[in-house]
Short mmCIF file of C-alpha atoms (C1' of nucleotides) in Angstrom, two decimals:
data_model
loop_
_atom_site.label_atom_id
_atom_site.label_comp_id
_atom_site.label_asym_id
_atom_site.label_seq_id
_atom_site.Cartn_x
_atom_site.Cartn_y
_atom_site.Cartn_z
CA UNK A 1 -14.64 26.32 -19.57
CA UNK A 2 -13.82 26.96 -23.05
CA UNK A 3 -11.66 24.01 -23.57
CA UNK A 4 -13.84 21.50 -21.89
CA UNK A 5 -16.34 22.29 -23.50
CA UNK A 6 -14.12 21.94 -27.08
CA UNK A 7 -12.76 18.94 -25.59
CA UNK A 8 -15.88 16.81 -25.69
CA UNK A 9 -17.72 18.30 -27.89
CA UNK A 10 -15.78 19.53 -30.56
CA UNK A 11 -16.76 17.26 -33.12
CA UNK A 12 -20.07 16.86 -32.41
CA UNK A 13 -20.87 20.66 -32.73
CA UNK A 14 -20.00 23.35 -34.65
CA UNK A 15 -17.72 26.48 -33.83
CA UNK A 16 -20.45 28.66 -33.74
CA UNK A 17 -22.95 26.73 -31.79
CA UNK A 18 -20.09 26.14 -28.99
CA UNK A 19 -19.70 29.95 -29.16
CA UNK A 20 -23.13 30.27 -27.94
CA UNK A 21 -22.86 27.12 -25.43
CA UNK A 22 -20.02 29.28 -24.04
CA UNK A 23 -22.34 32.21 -23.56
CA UNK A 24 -24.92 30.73 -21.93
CA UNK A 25 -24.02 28.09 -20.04
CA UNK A 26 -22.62 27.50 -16.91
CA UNK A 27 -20.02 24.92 -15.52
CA UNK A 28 -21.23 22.93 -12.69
CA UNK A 29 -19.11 20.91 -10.48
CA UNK A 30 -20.83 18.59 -8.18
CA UNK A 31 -19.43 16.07 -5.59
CA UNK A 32 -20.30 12.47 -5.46
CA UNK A 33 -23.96 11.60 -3.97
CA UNK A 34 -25.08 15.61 -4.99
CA UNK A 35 -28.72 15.25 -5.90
CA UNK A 36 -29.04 17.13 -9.12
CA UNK A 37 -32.62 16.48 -10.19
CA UNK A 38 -35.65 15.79 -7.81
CA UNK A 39 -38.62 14.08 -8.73
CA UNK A 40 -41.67 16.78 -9.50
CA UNK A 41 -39.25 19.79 -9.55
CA UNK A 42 -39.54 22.43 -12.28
CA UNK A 43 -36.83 21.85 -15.09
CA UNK A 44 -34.96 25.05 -15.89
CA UNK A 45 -31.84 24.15 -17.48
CA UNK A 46 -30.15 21.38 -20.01
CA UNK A 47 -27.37 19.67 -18.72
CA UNK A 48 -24.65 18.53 -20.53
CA UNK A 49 -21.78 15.68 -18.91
CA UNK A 50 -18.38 16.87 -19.27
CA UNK A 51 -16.93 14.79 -16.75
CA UNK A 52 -17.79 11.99 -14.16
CA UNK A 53 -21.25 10.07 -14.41
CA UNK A 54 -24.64 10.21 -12.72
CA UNK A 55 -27.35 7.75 -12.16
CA UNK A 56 -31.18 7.89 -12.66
CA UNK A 57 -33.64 6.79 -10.48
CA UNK A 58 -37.13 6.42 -10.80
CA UNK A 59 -38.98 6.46 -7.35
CA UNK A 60 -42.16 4.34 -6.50
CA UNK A 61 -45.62 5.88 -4.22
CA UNK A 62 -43.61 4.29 -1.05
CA UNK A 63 -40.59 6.30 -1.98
CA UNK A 64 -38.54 2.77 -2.75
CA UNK A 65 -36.00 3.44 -5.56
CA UNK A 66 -35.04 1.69 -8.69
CA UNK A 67 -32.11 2.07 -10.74
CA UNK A 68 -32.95 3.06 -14.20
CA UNK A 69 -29.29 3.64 -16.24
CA UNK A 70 -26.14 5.72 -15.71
CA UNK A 71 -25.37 8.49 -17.80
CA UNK A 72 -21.71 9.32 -18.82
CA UNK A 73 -19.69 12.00 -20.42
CA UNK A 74 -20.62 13.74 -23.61
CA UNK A 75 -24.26 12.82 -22.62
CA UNK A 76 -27.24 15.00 -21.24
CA UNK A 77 -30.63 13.76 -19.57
CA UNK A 78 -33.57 13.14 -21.99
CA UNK A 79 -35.84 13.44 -19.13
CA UNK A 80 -34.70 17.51 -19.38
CA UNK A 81 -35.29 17.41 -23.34
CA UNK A 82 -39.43 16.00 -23.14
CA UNK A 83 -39.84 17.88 -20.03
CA UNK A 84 -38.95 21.39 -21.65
CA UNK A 85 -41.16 20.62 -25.24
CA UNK A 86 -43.62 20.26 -22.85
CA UNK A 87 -42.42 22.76 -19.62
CA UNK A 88 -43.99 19.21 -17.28
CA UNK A 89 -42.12 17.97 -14.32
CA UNK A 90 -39.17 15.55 -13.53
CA UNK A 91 -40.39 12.06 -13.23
CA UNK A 92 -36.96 11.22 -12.25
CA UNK A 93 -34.20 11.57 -9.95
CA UNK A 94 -30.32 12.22 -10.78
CA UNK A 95 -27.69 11.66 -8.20
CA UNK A 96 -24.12 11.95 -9.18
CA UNK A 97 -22.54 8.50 -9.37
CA UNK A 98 -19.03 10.07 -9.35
CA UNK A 99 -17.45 14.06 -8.83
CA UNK A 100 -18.99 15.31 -12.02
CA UNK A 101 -18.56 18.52 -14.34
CA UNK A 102 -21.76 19.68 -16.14
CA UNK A 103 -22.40 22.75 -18.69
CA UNK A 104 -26.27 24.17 -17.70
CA UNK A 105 -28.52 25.35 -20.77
CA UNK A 106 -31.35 27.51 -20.10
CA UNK A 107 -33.81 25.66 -21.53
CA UNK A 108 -35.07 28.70 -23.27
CA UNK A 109 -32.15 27.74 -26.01
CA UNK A 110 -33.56 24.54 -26.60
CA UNK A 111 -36.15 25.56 -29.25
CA UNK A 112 -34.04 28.17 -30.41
CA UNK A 113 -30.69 25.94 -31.66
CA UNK A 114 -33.15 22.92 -32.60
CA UNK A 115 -33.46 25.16 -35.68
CA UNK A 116 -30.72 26.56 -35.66
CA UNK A 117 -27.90 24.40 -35.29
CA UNK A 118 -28.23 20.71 -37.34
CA UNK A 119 -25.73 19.54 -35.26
CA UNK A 120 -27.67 20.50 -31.76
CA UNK A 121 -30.68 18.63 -33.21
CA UNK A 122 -29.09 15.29 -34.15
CA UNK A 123 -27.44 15.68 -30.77
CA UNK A 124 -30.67 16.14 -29.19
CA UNK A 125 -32.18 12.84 -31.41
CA UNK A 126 -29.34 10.49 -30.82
CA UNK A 127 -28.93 11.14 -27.05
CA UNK A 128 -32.96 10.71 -27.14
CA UNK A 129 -32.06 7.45 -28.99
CA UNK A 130 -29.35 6.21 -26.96
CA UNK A 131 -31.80 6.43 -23.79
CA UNK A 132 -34.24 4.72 -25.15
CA UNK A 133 -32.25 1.80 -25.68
CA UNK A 134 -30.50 2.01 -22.32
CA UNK A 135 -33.90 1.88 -20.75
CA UNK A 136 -34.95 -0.49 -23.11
CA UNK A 137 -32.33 -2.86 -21.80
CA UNK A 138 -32.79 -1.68 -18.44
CA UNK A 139 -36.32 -3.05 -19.03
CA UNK A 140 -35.28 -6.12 -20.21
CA UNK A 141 -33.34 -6.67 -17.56
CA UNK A 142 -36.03 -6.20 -14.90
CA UNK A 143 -37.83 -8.73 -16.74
CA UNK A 144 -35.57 -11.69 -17.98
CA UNK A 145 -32.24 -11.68 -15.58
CA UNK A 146 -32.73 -13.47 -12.39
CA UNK A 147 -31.64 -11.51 -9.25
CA UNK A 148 -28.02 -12.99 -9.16
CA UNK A 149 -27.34 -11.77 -12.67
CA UNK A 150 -28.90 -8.06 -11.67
CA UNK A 151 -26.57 -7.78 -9.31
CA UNK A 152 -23.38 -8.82 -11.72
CA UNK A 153 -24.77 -6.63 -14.28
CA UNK A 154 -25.15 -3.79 -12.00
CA UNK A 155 -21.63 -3.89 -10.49
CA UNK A 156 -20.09 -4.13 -14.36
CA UNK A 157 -22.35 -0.97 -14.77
CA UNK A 158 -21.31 0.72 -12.46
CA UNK A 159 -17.19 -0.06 -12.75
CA UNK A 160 -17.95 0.97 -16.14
CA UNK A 161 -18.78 4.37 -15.81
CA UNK A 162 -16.18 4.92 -12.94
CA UNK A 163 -13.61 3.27 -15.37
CA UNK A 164 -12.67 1.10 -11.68
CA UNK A 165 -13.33 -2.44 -11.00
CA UNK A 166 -13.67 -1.32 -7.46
CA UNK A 167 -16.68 -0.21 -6.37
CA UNK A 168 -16.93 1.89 -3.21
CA UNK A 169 -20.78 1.02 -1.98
CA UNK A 170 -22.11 -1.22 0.70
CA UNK A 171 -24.83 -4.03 0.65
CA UNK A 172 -27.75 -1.80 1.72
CA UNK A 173 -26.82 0.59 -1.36
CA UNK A 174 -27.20 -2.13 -3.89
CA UNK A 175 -30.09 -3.26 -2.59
CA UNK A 176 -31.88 0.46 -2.62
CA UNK A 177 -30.78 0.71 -6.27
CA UNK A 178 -32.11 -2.81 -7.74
CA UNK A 179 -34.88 -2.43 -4.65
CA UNK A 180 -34.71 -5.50 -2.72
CA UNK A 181 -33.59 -6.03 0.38
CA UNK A 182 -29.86 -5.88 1.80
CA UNK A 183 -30.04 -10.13 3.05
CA UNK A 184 -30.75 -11.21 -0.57
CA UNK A 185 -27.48 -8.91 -1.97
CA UNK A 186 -25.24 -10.26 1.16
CA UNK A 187 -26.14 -13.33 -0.07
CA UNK A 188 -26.02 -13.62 -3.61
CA UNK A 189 -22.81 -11.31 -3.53
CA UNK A 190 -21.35 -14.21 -1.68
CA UNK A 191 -22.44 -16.29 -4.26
CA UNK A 192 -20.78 -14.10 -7.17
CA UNK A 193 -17.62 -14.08 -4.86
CA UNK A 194 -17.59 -18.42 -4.88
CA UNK A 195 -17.69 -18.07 -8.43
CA UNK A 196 -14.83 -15.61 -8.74
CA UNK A 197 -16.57 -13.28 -10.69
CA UNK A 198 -15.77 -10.59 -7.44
CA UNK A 199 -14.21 -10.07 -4.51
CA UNK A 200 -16.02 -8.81 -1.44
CA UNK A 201 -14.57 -6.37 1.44
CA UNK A 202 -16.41 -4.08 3.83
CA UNK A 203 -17.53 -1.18 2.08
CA UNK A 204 -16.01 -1.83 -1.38
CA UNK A 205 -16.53 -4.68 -4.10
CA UNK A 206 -13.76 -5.44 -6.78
CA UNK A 207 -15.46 -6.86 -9.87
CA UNK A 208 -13.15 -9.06 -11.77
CA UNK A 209 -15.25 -10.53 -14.52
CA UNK A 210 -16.07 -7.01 -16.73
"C1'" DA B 1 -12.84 -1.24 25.63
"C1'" DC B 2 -17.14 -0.04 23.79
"C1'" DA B 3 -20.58 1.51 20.47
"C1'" DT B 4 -21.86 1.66 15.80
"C1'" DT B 5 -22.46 0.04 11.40
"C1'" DA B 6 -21.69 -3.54 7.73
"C1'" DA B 7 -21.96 -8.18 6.51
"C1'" DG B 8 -23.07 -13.30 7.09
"C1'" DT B 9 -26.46 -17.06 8.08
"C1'" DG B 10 -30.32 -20.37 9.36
"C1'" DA B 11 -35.03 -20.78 9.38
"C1'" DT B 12 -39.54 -19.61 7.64
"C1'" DT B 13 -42.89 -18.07 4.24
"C1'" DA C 1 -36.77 -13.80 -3.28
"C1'" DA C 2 -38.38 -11.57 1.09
"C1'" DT C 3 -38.33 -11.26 6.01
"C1'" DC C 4 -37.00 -12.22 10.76
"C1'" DA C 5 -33.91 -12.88 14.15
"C1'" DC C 6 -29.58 -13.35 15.39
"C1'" DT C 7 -24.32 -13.67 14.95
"C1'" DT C 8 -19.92 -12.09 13.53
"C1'" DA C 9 -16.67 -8.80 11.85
"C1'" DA C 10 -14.77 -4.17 10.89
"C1'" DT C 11 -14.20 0.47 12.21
"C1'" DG C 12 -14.40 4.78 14.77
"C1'" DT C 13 -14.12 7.14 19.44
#
DNA sequence: ACATTAAGTGATT
DNA sequence: AATCACTTAATGT
């Protein structure tokens, strides 16, 4: 644990900060699909990516899901960060994208290291930063890129936080995470696939324009 | 060979 | 872009 933790966060952190990260933390390795955050449940630890990536979903009254933004190594969850300030409940739900390794904080060190450590706080402020714009984009995305061009962007997502142009999903799955329905992916997949920008098989997609 | 699940397609709204 | 209804293709038993 020691040296993963070193090896990612070495130079963000300093020694005596990952001293205590060693102490109280503890290393989490989930499979791909593992659930790791449930909308409305009780937020008890900070987690921090070593390894792998994991999406974010926001869910709708129906229970329909929309993609939101994948979060990669070296990052943690925001959502964990405002929900422990203010001890409210996950509006969100993670689901590991890939096998992932995680470090868990009790979030009872959150406060603590914020004055602490300057390094845990600019940590805390940039990650808060760097979601913002992701969902900012996200956002803009929703709002500006027709369907055909959610889907594109979505697959380069995706191959880029697997680092592999070949995606392992199916129709149906795409169409849960941009929520629409699995005819409209089928066909503008096969759209993206006369263009060249992909190649289609059963239950994997190559993307070859990243 | 058969059942199951994924993907493709025309027509309609 | 969504939905329906149906076909075709891939895969597991």
């Amino acid at each position: 644990m020691k040296q993963l933790i070193r090896q990612e966060y070495a130079y963000l952190f300093e020694e005596e900060l990952l001293c205590d990260i060693e102490k109280v933390g503890s290393l989490k390795k989930v499979k791909k699909g593992t659930q790791l955050m449930e909308i409305g449940a009780v937020i008890t630890a900070i987690p921090l990516l070593l390894d792998g990536a994991v999406k974010i979903l926001r869910e709708d009254a129906k229970g329909d899901e929309l993609l939101l933004y994948f979060i990669e190594k070296g990052d943690s969850c925001a959502m964990t960060f405002s929900c422990c300030m203010g001890s409210s409940k996950s509006k969100i739900r993670a689901i590991a994208e890939t096998d992932a390794k995680l470090i868990m904080l009790p979030v009872t060190y959150m406060q603590l290291w914020m004055t602490k450590y300057q390094s845990w706080q600019k940590f805390i402020l940039e990650s808060y930063h760097t979601r913002m714009m992701e969902l900012l984009e996200t956002v803009d995305t929703l709002a500006f890129l027709k369907m055909d061009e959610r889907i594109l962007k979505h697959l380069q997502d995706r191959a880029k936080v697997t680092h592999n142009e070949v995606i392992h999903t199916t129709h149906q799955n795409i169409a849960y995470d941009l929520h629409t329905s699995r005819v409209v992916v089928s066909r503008l997949l096969k759209k993206l696939e006369n263009e060249a920008k992909i190649e289609l098989h059963r239950n994997w997609i190559k993307v070859l324009e990243l």
